[in-house]
XYZ file of C-alpha atoms in Angstrom:
457
model
C -6.074 -3.980 5.965
C -5.393 -4.893 2.334
C -2.558 -7.349 1.794
C 0.317 -6.812 -0.656
C 0.249 -3.037 -0.511
C 3.017 -1.105 -2.195
C 5.939 0.041 -0.085
C 5.764 3.612 1.188
C 9.370 4.701 1.198
C 10.800 7.484 3.328
C 14.145 9.229 3.855
C 17.629 7.781 3.957
C 19.822 8.262 7.008
C 21.687 10.953 5.070
C 18.430 12.781 4.319
C 17.369 12.614 7.986
C 20.722 14.135 8.884
C 20.422 16.825 6.219
C 16.962 17.283 4.661
C 18.460 19.598 2.045
C 19.749 16.389 0.417
C 16.141 15.494 -0.466
C 14.966 16.052 -4.027
C 13.320 19.463 -4.331
C 9.868 18.077 -5.098
C 10.035 15.755 -2.081
C 11.045 18.636 0.181
C 8.056 20.672 -0.977
C 5.707 17.751 -0.399
C 7.162 17.229 3.078
C 6.616 20.891 3.956
C 2.968 20.621 2.921
C 2.624 17.533 5.134
C 3.600 19.383 8.318
C 0.676 19.258 10.706
C -1.052 16.474 8.762
C -0.419 13.267 10.710
C -1.934 11.104 7.946
C 0.253 12.303 5.067
C 2.915 9.724 4.098
C 5.177 12.577 3.001
C 5.461 13.398 6.690
C 8.043 10.612 6.891
C 10.457 13.026 5.208
C 10.092 15.423 8.153
C 11.903 13.015 10.483
C 14.848 15.270 11.272
C 16.363 17.469 13.955
C 16.293 20.355 11.471
C 13.625 22.976 10.842
C 12.242 24.028 7.461
C 15.304 26.197 6.840
C 17.723 23.344 7.528
C 18.821 24.603 10.939
C 19.265 22.102 13.764
C 16.723 22.879 16.466
C 19.076 23.694 19.316
C 18.630 25.997 22.295
C 21.338 27.567 24.435
C 19.843 27.721 27.902
C 20.042 31.091 29.656
C 23.049 31.111 31.994
C 20.814 32.750 34.599
C 18.883 29.462 34.616
C 21.790 27.013 34.566
C 24.099 28.852 36.954
C 27.191 27.495 35.159
C 29.747 29.185 32.930
C 29.597 26.527 30.208
C 27.096 26.722 27.376
C 24.315 24.192 28.024
C 22.965 23.326 24.588
C 19.725 21.350 24.193
C 18.575 19.726 20.958
C 14.777 20.006 20.980
C 12.882 16.813 20.090
C 9.235 17.865 20.371
C 9.067 18.974 16.734
C 9.690 15.521 15.311
C 6.618 13.941 13.706
C 4.595 12.168 16.410
C 6.091 14.562 18.977
C 9.362 12.963 20.037
C 12.791 11.958 18.776
C 11.837 8.281 19.186
C 10.105 8.329 15.810
C 13.580 8.382 14.212
C 14.676 4.956 15.506
C 11.153 3.604 14.943
C 11.236 4.616 11.289
C 14.823 3.410 10.827
C 13.985 -0.020 12.219
C 10.995 -0.454 9.889
C 12.931 0.868 6.900
C 15.786 -1.583 7.501
C 13.382 -4.504 7.940
C 11.673 -3.651 4.652
C 14.965 -3.437 2.772
C 16.091 -6.729 4.334
C 12.930 -8.402 3.027
C 11.597 -9.181 6.500
C 8.214 -7.437 6.187
C 5.773 -6.103 3.604
C 2.950 -3.574 4.059
C -0.389 -5.170 4.781
C 1.164 -8.448 5.887
C 2.810 -7.739 9.235
C 2.100 -6.506 12.741
C 4.859 -4.453 14.348
C 5.295 -5.242 18.051
C 6.967 -2.582 20.194
C 7.909 -2.761 23.883
C 7.948 0.799 25.212
C 7.556 3.243 28.036
C 5.587 5.389 25.602
C 7.410 7.489 23.024
C 8.868 4.665 20.940
C 5.458 3.003 20.869
C 3.858 6.230 19.670
C 6.526 6.479 16.975
C 6.037 2.878 15.842
C 2.252 3.318 15.703
C 2.647 6.492 13.639
C 5.139 4.930 11.204
C 3.009 1.783 10.922
C -0.069 3.800 10.034
C 1.694 5.693 7.255
C 3.446 2.623 5.869
C 0.514 0.221 5.989
C 1.220 -2.034 8.970
C -0.625 -2.929 12.137
C 1.050 -1.944 15.401
C 0.793 -3.587 18.808
C 2.422 -1.642 21.628
C 3.393 -3.286 24.911
C 3.480 -0.665 27.651
C 3.431 -0.883 31.423
C 0.923 0.639 33.792
C 1.717 3.935 35.463
C 2.482 6.014 32.363
C 0.958 9.388 31.585
C -2.574 9.183 30.210
C -1.509 11.106 27.133
C 0.890 8.331 26.105
C -1.822 5.678 25.933
C -4.065 8.133 24.098
C -1.411 9.006 21.514
C -0.731 5.351 20.701
C -4.433 4.694 20.190
C -4.842 7.888 18.140
C -2.149 6.627 15.758
C -4.083 3.393 15.306
C -1.917 1.220 17.541
C -3.293 -1.573 19.708
C -2.274 -1.003 23.327
C -1.388 -4.019 25.446
C -0.861 -2.923 29.054
C 1.576 -5.009 31.125
C 1.348 -4.646 34.935
C 4.343 -2.925 36.473
C 5.483 0.609 37.169
C 8.377 2.774 36.066
C 11.831 1.502 36.833
C 11.986 -1.823 35.008
C 11.322 -2.927 31.434
C 12.219 -6.572 32.121
C 8.647 -7.889 32.532
C 7.602 -6.300 29.229
C 10.555 -7.811 27.366
C 9.779 -11.202 28.843
C 6.119 -10.994 27.808
C 7.180 -9.837 24.365
C 9.382 -12.895 23.895
C 6.756 -15.295 25.223
C 3.913 -13.966 23.085
C 5.448 -12.623 19.896
C 9.028 -13.791 19.283
C 8.948 -15.982 16.167
C 5.187 -15.620 15.755
C 4.215 -15.626 12.066
C 3.180 -12.253 10.734
C 4.747 -10.337 13.614
C 7.963 -8.350 13.746
C 9.290 -7.535 17.194
C 10.961 -4.115 17.354
C 12.927 -4.362 20.579
C 14.280 -0.840 20.845
C 16.687 -1.909 23.599
C 18.444 -4.244 21.162
C 17.804 -2.672 17.728
C 20.972 -1.650 15.954
C 18.821 0.666 13.811
C 18.305 2.647 17.029
C 22.075 2.827 17.470
C 22.627 3.788 13.841
C 20.019 6.566 13.834
C 21.429 8.267 16.894
C 25.061 7.789 16.022
C 24.757 9.017 12.451
C 21.881 11.503 12.667
C 21.804 12.762 16.265
C 25.576 12.618 16.720
C 26.383 14.560 13.566
C 23.611 17.080 14.177
C 25.052 17.696 17.640
C 28.441 18.393 16.099
C 26.814 20.750 13.594
C 24.870 22.563 16.299
C 27.836 22.935 18.658
C 29.914 24.490 15.886
C 27.808 27.641 16.253
C 28.526 28.196 19.951
C 31.584 28.973 22.041
C 34.715 27.231 20.846
C 32.696 25.126 18.407
C 33.593 21.862 20.130
C 31.721 19.439 22.390
C 33.272 19.234 25.841
C 30.635 16.818 27.134
C 27.575 15.011 25.892
C 25.031 14.176 28.572
C 21.967 11.956 28.255
C 19.875 9.547 30.273
C 20.324 6.017 28.927
C 16.700 5.055 28.268
C 17.264 2.473 25.551
C 20.854 3.786 25.216
C 20.088 4.789 21.648
C 20.692 8.480 22.270
C 23.997 7.695 23.973
C 25.188 6.367 20.598
C 25.577 10.007 19.596
C 28.525 9.995 21.973
C 30.353 7.540 19.738
C 30.144 9.987 16.828
C 31.138 12.914 19.045
C 34.186 11.028 20.330
C 35.206 10.210 16.766
C 35.541 13.975 16.193
C 36.576 15.054 19.698
C 38.237 12.112 21.501
C 38.588 14.114 24.709
C 34.840 14.802 24.954
C 33.192 13.268 28.017
C 30.099 11.084 27.576
C 27.968 11.211 30.707
C 24.939 9.005 31.383
C 22.210 10.437 33.654
C 20.359 8.129 36.020
C 17.692 8.689 38.651
C 19.012 8.326 42.176
C 16.165 5.865 42.633
C 17.334 3.611 39.758
C 21.163 3.525 39.761
C 21.637 0.780 37.172
C 24.991 1.901 35.776
C 26.287 3.076 39.129
C 25.179 0.211 41.318
C 23.374 -2.400 39.269
C 20.098 -1.645 41.060
C 16.682 -0.568 39.872
C 13.781 0.965 41.726
C 10.662 2.931 40.837
C 11.139 6.574 39.905
C 8.874 9.305 38.541
C 10.657 10.215 35.290
C 9.153 8.248 32.419
C 11.420 6.612 29.873
C 14.910 7.411 31.152
C 15.938 4.305 33.106
C 14.638 0.789 32.747
C 16.979 -1.220 34.956
C 19.107 -2.631 32.122
C 22.537 -2.195 30.641
C 21.007 -2.233 27.198
C 22.276 -4.357 24.366
C 22.929 -1.357 22.117
C 24.770 0.570 24.838
C 28.426 0.837 23.839
C 29.695 1.087 27.397
C 33.255 1.455 26.109
C 32.504 5.100 25.318
C 30.522 6.032 28.443
C 32.924 7.868 30.740
C 30.767 8.827 33.707
C 27.360 8.428 35.257
C 25.652 11.202 37.177
C 22.539 10.815 39.289
C 19.603 13.177 39.601
C 16.661 13.123 41.990
C 13.463 12.151 40.193
C 11.251 14.510 42.165
C 13.570 17.393 41.307
C 12.903 16.783 37.614
C 9.169 17.180 38.165
C 9.695 20.224 40.364
C 11.909 21.745 37.674
C 9.280 21.074 35.034
C 6.603 22.686 37.183
C 8.793 25.755 37.629
C 9.506 26.082 33.907
C 5.834 25.667 33.035
C 4.865 28.395 35.487
C 6.130 30.913 32.969
C 8.490 33.869 32.739
C 7.536 35.848 35.822
C 8.720 33.193 38.278
C 12.069 32.495 36.610
C 12.652 36.177 35.950
C 11.970 37.329 39.506
C 13.616 34.373 41.236
C 16.674 33.605 39.098
C 16.981 36.663 36.874
C 16.190 34.813 33.643
C 15.166 37.331 30.949
C 11.406 37.149 30.499
C 11.533 36.431 26.778
C 13.993 33.586 27.328
C 11.874 32.135 30.128
C 8.732 32.320 27.992
C 10.560 30.476 25.232
C 11.106 27.482 27.527
C 7.424 26.859 28.203
C 6.146 23.592 26.670
C 9.573 22.627 25.271
C 10.369 19.910 27.787
C 8.985 16.824 29.464
C 10.410 15.372 32.690
C 13.185 13.544 30.829
C 14.311 16.781 29.191
C 14.562 18.464 32.603
C 16.442 15.390 33.852
C 18.981 15.714 31.047
C 19.350 19.441 31.673
C 20.016 18.913 35.384
C 22.508 16.195 34.499
C 24.251 18.521 32.035
C 24.461 21.293 34.629
C 25.842 18.845 37.200
C 28.389 17.465 34.758
C 29.563 20.974 33.829
C 30.140 21.730 37.506
C 31.799 18.426 38.356
C 34.093 18.443 35.332
C 34.956 22.121 35.724
C 33.818 22.990 32.185
C 34.133 26.724 31.797
C 33.033 29.586 29.615
C 32.988 29.172 25.818
C 32.863 25.378 26.146
C 29.792 23.385 25.192
C 27.901 20.755 27.144
C 25.228 19.216 24.919
C 22.106 17.249 25.776
C 18.697 16.506 24.256
C 15.053 17.068 25.172
C 13.362 13.909 23.834
C 9.825 15.360 23.796
C 7.714 18.288 24.968
C 5.202 18.992 27.689
C 2.181 18.046 25.571
C 2.191 14.428 26.756
C 2.638 15.152 30.465
C -0.214 17.331 31.781
C -1.705 14.324 33.576
C 1.671 13.337 35.050
C 2.239 16.858 36.352
C -1.303 16.980 37.722
C -0.660 13.733 39.624
C 2.604 15.160 40.961
C 0.821 18.300 42.134
C -1.901 16.235 43.804
C 0.592 14.287 45.902
C 2.664 17.407 46.647
C -0.189 19.286 48.320
C -0.637 23.020 48.061
C 1.849 24.643 45.683
C 1.910 28.399 46.146
C 4.303 31.011 44.803
C 6.571 30.724 47.805
C 6.986 27.005 47.228
C 7.606 27.559 43.512
C 10.294 30.142 44.273
C 11.895 27.692 46.693
C 11.799 24.950 44.066
C 13.356 27.221 41.433
C 16.362 27.872 43.654
C 16.532 24.307 44.948
C 16.398 22.680 41.516
C 18.492 25.062 39.440
C 20.890 26.330 42.106
C 20.931 23.517 44.637
C 22.127 19.918 44.646
C 19.748 18.371 42.119
C 22.461 15.946 41.046
C 25.051 13.822 42.777
C 28.726 13.763 41.866
C 30.107 11.897 38.889
C 30.715 8.170 39.082
C 33.806 7.301 37.045
C 33.116 4.472 34.582
C 36.420 4.677 32.713
C 38.402 2.045 34.608
C 38.807 -1.529 33.310
C 37.088 -2.784 36.460
C 34.007 -0.679 35.810
C 33.858 -1.691 32.161
C 34.030 -5.346 33.164
C 31.257 -4.859 35.718
C 29.015 -3.318 33.057
C 29.829 -6.107 30.596
C 28.825 -8.657 33.221
C 25.557 -6.841 33.939
C 24.786 -6.792 30.224
C 25.591 -10.489 29.847
C 23.434 -11.472 32.819
C 20.412 -9.721 31.295
C 20.734 -10.533 27.628
C 21.716 -14.187 27.883
C 18.397 -14.676 29.681
C 16.720 -13.027 26.703
C 18.273 -15.431 24.234
C 21.520 -13.786 23.110
C 24.678 -15.898 22.957
C 27.757 -15.180 25.049
C 29.796 -15.115 21.836
C 27.685 -12.284 20.461
C 27.833 -10.377 23.736
C 31.602 -10.740 23.853
C 31.777 -9.265 20.357
C 30.047 -6.145 21.743
C 33.132 -5.556 23.889
C 35.200 -4.700 20.823
C 35.260 -1.204 19.277
C 35.300 -2.827 15.838
C 31.801 -4.229 16.427
C 30.339 -0.739 16.752
C 32.251 0.564 13.756
C 30.863 -2.276 11.627
C 27.342 -1.449 12.761
C 27.794 2.248 12.000
C 29.236 1.451 8.558
C 25.953 -0.216 7.539
C 24.325 3.221 7.206
C 25.846 3.654 3.749
C 24.589 0.245 2.620
C 21.020 0.875 3.766
C 21.054 4.330 2.188
C 22.197 2.921 -1.140
C 19.543 0.204 -1.140
C 16.822 2.674 -0.202
C 17.744 5.079 -2.982
C 17.605 2.189 -5.431
C 14.232 1.004 -4.076
C 12.755 4.494 -4.482
C 13.695 4.730 -8.145
C 10.674 4.450 -10.479
């Protein structure tokens, strides 16, 4: 790799929120770059919106959800690199460049990940002229390792299964923290992750919801993962203070509910931490889903329209439109949204919003492994699963996180983790103030201004 390469600049936060804000020539170049993973102009396609400027949102058929509320899903599979995680990955690199921390050709980006963020970092690094080293645990879908390598990233596999990111973070600190020529992109602590989802995802959710029902957001539901996506809830609450923010956890890994963590089959949704960038002040409830139900639900959806049409009455065209849109985490979020709508009594014309982080394309091997351990799966079993998952008790009741006692418990969990990883108690106490998060969000305008200036000839 040649040192001292020129910077390859991409979009501002405002342009990711609304690509129509891009200069006309840049928009045309970005359109031509669609489908070309090596075109730097593809950076300008990092957005929830399609080519016509419409947020990619789907209202799930009520015959599928079984609830009166509108279940709205923002679809992440159309982001460059195939998942929404490319947004925070790009934002983190962009901020580091503007802060003078890194230059193309001179740095290696180090990313701890369960898969999607690492793919995003490798993709951004390739277009911008950096090396990428991705730390990922064993037990992920084969497609995830392949995608990282295909983007030119070096894969460093850390022993350990789903359900805990702690060993990877520890290895990251031991091997790369402070190492010359390396920039650690710890997505669990990156405020760029928070800023992307609060400003871009949050405002796009508000825009999307305006076209359905009463135009408001009654609840926003998402698995924590890194807690980046939950930052959208802060923006939603700024517009609709009575909106509920609901975190979805696997029954097998009840970190927010019980401080525990165990292995579970849904990649990327729960890592056993109250993450640094999780503003727990604005998380109202946690709801638990059964990990196996997420995989069963995915298998049912992938079966195609005939099954859902005959079993649940979903219109065939609508059922066909769901195929390939979701991975296990998307099904998890959908089940959590359905459960939250029921538990909160959210009725007709009100909107419950969630996200599908990626699509099915990176999970064929995971579903094949699930099928292998499930034994024979015939049509009778699939019909049973359809009813069980989408009409049965796929989720547990809400756990109320609004009380001062619960907030304090979550603060203590966060402190116990992040002091061990080198953060001061003073800094962690600052995270308990709403003003901290408003200051972080306000930096979007500063970064946007500096990026526009940097892009000027």
